[in-house]
Tab-separated table of C-alpha atoms in Angstrom:
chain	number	residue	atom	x	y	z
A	1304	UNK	CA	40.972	8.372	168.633
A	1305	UNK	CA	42.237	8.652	172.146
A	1306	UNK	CA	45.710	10.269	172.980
A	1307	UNK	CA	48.847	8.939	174.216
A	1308	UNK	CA	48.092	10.223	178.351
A	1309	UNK	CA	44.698	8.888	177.850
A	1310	UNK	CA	45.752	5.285	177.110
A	1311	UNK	CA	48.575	5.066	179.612
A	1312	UNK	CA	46.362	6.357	182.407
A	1313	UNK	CA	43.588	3.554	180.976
A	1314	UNK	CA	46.382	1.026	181.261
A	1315	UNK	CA	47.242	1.979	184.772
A	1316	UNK	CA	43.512	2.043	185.519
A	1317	UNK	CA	43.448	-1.899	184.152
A	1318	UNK	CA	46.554	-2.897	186.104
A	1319	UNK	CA	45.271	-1.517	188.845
A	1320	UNK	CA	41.964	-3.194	188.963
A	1321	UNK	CA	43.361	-6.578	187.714
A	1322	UNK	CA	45.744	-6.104	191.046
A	1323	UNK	CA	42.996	-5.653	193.177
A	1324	UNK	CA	40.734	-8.487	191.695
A	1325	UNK	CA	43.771	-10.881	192.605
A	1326	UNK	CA	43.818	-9.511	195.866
A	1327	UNK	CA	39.935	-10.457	196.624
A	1328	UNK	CA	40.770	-13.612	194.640
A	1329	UNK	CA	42.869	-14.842	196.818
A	1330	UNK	CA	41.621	-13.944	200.156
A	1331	UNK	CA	38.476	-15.755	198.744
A	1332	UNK	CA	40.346	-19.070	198.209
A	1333	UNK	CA	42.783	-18.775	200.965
A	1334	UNK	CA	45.678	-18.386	199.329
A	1335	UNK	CA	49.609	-17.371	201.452
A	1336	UNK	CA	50.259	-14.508	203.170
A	1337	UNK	CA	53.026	-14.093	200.432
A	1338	UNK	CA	50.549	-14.012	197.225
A	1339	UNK	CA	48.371	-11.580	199.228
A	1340	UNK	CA	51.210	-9.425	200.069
A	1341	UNK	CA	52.359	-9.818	196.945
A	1342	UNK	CA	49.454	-8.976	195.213
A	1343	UNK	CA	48.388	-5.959	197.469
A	1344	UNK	CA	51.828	-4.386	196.887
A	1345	UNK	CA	50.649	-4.784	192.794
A	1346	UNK	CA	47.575	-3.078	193.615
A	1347	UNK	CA	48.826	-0.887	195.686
A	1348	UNK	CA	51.638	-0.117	193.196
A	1349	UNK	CA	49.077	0.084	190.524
A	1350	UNK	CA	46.928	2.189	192.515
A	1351	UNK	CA	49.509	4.958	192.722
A	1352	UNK	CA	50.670	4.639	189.654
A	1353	UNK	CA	47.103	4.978	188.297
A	1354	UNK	CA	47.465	8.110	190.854
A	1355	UNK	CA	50.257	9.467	189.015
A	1356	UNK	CA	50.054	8.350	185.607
A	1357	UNK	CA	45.989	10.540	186.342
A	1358	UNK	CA	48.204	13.368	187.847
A	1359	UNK	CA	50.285	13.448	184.661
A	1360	UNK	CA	47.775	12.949	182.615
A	1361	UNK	CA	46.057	16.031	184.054
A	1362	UNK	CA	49.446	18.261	183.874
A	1363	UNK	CA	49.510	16.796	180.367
A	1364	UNK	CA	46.049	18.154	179.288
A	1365	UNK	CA	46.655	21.108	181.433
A	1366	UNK	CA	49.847	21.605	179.808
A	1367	UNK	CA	48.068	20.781	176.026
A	1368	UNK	CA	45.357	22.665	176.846
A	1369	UNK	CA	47.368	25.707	177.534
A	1370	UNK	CA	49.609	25.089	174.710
A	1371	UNK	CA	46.345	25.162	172.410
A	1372	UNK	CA	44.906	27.853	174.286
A	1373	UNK	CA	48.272	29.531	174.108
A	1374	UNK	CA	48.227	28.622	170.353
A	1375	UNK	CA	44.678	29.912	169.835
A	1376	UNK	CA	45.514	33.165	171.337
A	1377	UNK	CA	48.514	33.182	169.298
A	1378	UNK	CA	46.408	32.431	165.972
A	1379	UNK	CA	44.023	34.882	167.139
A	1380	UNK	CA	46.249	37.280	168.109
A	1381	UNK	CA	47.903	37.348	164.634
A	1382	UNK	CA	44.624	36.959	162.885
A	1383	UNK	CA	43.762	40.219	164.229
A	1384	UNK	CA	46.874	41.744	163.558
A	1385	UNK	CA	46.621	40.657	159.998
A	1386	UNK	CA	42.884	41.623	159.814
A	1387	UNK	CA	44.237	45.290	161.207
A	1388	UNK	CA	47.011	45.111	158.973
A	1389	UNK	CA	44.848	44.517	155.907
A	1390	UNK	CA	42.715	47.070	157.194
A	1391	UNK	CA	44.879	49.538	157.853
A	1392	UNK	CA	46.773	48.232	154.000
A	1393	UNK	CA	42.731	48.832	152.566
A	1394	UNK	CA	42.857	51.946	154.793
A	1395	UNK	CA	45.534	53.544	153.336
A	1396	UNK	CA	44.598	52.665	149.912
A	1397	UNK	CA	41.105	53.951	150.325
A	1398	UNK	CA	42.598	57.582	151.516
A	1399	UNK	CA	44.825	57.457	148.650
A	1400	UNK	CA	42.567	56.661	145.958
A	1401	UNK	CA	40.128	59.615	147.562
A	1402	UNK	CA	43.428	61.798	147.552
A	1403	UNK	CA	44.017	60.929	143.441
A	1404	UNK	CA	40.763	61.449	143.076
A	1405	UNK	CA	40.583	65.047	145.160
A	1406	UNK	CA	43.650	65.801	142.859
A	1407	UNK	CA	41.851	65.115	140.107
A	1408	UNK	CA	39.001	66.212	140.632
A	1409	UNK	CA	40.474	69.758	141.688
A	1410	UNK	CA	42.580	69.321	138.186
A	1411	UNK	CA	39.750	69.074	136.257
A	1412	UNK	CA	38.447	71.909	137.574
A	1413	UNK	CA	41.454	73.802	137.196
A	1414	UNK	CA	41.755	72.429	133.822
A	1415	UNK	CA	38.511	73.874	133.036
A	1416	UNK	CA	39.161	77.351	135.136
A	1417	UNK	CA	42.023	77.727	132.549
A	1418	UNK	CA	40.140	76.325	129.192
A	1419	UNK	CA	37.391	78.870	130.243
A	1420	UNK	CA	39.853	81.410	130.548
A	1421	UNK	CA	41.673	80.177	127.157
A	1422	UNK	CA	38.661	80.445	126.004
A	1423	UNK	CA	37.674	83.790	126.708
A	1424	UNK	CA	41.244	84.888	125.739
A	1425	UNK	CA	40.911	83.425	122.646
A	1426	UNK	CA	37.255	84.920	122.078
A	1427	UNK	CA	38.939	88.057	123.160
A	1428	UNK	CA	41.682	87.820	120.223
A	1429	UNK	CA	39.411	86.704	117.260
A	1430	UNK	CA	37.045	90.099	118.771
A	1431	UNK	CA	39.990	92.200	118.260
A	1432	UNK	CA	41.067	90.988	115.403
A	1433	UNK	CA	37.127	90.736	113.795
A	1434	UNK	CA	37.916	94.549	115.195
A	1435	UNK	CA	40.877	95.431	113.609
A	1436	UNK	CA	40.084	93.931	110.269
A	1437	UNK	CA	37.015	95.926	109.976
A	1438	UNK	CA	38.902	99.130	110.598
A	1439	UNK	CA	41.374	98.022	108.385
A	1440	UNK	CA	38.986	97.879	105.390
A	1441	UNK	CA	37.205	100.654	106.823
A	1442	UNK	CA	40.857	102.282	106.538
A	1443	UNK	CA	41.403	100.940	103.333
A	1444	UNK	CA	38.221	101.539	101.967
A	1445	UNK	CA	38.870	105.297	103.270
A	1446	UNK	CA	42.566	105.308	101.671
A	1447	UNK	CA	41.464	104.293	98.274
A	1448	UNK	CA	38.379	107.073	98.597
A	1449	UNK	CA	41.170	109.252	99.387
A	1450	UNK	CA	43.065	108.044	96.647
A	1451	UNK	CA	40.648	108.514	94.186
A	1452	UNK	CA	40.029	112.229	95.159
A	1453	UNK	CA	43.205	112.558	95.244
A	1454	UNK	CA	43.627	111.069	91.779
A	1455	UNK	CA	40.611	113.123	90.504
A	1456	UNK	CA	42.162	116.417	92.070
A	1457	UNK	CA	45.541	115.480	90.247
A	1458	UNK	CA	43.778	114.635	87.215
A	1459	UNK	CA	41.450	117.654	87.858
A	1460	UNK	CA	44.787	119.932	88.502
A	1461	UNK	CA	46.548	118.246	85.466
A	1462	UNK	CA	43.877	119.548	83.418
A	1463	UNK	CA	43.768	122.770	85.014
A	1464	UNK	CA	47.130	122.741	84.692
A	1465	UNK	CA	47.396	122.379	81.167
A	1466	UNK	CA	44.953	124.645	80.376
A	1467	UNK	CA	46.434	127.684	82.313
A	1468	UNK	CA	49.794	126.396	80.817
A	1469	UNK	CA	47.515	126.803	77.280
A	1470	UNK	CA	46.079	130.236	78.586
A	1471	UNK	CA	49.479	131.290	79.859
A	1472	UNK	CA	50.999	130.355	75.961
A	1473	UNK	CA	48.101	132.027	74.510
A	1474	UNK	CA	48.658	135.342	76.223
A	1475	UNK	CA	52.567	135.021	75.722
A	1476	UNK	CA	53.578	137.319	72.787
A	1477	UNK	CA	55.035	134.992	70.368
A	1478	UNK	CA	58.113	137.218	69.180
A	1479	UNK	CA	59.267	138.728	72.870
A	1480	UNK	CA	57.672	135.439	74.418
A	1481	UNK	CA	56.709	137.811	77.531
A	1482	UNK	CA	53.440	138.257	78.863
A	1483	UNK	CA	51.334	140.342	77.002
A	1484	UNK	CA	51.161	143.930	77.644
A	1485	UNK	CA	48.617	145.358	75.408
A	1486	UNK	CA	47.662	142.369	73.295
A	1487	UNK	CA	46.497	143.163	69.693
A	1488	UNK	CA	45.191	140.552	67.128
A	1489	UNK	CA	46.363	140.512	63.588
A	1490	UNK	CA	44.171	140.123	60.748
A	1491	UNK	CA	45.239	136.106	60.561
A	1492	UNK	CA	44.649	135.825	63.847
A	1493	UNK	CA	47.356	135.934	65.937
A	1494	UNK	CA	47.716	138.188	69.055
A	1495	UNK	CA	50.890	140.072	70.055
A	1496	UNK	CA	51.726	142.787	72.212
A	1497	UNK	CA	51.319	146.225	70.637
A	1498	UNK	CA	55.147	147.543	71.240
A	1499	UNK	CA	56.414	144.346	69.227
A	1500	UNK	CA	54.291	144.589	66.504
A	1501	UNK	CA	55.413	148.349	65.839
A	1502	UNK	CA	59.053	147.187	66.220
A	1503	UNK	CA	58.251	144.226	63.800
A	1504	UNK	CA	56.365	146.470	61.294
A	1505	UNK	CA	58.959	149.596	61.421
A	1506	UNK	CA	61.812	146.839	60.988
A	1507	UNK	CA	60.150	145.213	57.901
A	1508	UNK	CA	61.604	146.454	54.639
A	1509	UNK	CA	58.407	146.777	52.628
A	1510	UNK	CA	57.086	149.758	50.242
A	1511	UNK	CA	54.874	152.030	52.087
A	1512	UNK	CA	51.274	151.222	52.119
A	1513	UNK	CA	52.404	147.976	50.990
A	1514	UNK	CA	50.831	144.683	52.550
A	1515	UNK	CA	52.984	143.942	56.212
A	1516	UNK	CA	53.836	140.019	56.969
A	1517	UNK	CA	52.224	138.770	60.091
A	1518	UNK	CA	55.814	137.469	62.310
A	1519	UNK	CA	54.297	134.558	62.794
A	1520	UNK	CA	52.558	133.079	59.933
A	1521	UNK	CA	54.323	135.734	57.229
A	1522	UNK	CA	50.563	136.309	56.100
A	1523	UNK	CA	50.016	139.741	54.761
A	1524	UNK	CA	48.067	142.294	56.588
A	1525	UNK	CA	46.412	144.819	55.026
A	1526	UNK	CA	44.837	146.690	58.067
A	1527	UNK	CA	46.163	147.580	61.316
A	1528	UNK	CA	45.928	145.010	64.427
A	1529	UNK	CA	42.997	146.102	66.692
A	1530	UNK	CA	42.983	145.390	70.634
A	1531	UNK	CA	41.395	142.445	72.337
A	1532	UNK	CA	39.871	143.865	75.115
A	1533	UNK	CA	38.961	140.778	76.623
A	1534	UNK	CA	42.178	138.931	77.508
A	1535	UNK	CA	42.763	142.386	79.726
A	1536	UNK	CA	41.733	140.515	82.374
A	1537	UNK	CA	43.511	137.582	82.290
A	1538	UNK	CA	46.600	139.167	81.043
A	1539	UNK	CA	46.473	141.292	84.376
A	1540	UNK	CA	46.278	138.100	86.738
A	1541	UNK	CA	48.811	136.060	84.244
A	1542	UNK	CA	51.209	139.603	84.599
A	1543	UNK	CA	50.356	139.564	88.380
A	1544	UNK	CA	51.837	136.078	89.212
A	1545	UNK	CA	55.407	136.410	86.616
A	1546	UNK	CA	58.169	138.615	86.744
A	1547	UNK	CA	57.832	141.584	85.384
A	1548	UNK	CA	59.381	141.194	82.332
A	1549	UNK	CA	58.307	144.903	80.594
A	1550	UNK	CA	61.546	145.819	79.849
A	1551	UNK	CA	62.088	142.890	77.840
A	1552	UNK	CA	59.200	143.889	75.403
A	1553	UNK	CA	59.513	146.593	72.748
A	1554	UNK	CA	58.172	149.834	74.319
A	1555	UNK	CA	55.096	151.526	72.532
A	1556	UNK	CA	55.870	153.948	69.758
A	1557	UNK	CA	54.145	157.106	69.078
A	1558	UNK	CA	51.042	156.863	71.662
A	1559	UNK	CA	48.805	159.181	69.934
A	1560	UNK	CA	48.687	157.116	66.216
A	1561	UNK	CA	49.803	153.795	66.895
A	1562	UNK	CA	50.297	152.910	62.957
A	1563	UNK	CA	51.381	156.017	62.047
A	1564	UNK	CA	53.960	155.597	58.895
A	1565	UNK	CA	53.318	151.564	58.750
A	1566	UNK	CA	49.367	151.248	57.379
């Protein structure tokens, strides 16, 4: 396809041609002065208009050829603008996803930094309290040891207890209820301190070298108490840790013959 300056220039070129073919044409058959001028001035007409219809044709490409060159700089010009744009749009991008990944990567690893160290706390915790529960049986197991010796030493003292609360009532005279002084046993088996057993005998209204009642049982005795030499001892540690209750107790008649005017 040709464009618009190239077909008016070729029609300029054809009138111009045609002009100057008439002119030959008629100088050849000898035609007037007035066709020849006539026909000259079309040539010569055509020949400068073929001049500047060429001249304007050339402007006209110059011009178009600027305009697309203008164009094509312009395309290119935005082309790489866009391309730089993208670029830097792909740019940016690209540095942020490396910065979300830096930050995650460095939260990961703080993540783990502080797992490792929950861990370790938490290791840490279930070591103390693996620890403490092992001292607390230990301390248990001690407590109840403890308690059991202590139970056996109450038990042990109970006992003990009741049978110095036994001794103590077996070396208690039974009619002055003090501690024995100089404990004598009766025929039926019961002991009492000498001085009440005088009193007792010397206050009984009975016939003389008649049968005496024991004062605790009322069994008779023949024969006079005799002295139980072996609660001496334990009479003197009993007497040792009470009052002293001697005055309470009937005082010992006639030293020399203890049963003197009873048996």
């Amino acid at each position: 396809m040709f464009s618009p300056a190239q077909i008016i220039l070729g029609t300029y070129v054809l009138l111009g041609v045609v002009g100057w073919v008439h002119v030959y044409a008629c100088k050849s058959i000898d035609c007037g002065d007035a066709d020849v001028l006539k026909w000259s001035l079309f040539a010569r007409f055509s020949f400068f208009a073929v001049l500047i219809a060429a001249v304007f044709a050339h402007c006209f490409l110059a011009v178009r050829a600027l305009y697309f060159s203008a164009v094509y700089e312009l395309e290119l010009f935005l082309g790489r603008w866009g391309y730089i744009h993208k670029s830097s749009e792909a740019l940016d991008s690209l540095i942020e996803e490396r910065r979300w990944e830096a930050d995650s990567l460095e939260w990961e690893q703080r993540q783990e930094i502080h797992q490792s160290s929950l861990d370790r706390l938490v290791q840490q915790k279930l070591d103390l309290e693996n620890a403490w529960q092992w001292e607390k049986r230990g301390w248990e197991e001690e407590q109840r040891r403890h308690e059991d010796q202590l139970a056996t030493v109450k038990l042990e003292s109970t006992h003990t207890l009741r049978k110095i609360k036994s001794l103590e009532e077996s070396l208690l005279c039974t009619v002055c209820m003090g501690v024995l002084q100089q404990p004598y046993v009766t025929s039926c088996g019961h002991v009492l301190d000498l001085g009440c057993l005088q009193h007792w005998f010397l206050s009984t209204p009975t016939p003389r070298n008649a049968s005496k009642p024991c004062p605790v049982c009322r069994a008779a005795i023949f024969h006079p108490p005799i002295p139980v030499y072996t609660l001496n001892a334990a009479v003197d540690i009993l007497r040792a840790g009470t009052a002293d209750d001697a005055d309470e107790q009937w005082a010992v008649v006639n030293k020399s013959n203890l049963w003197a005017g009873i048996f």
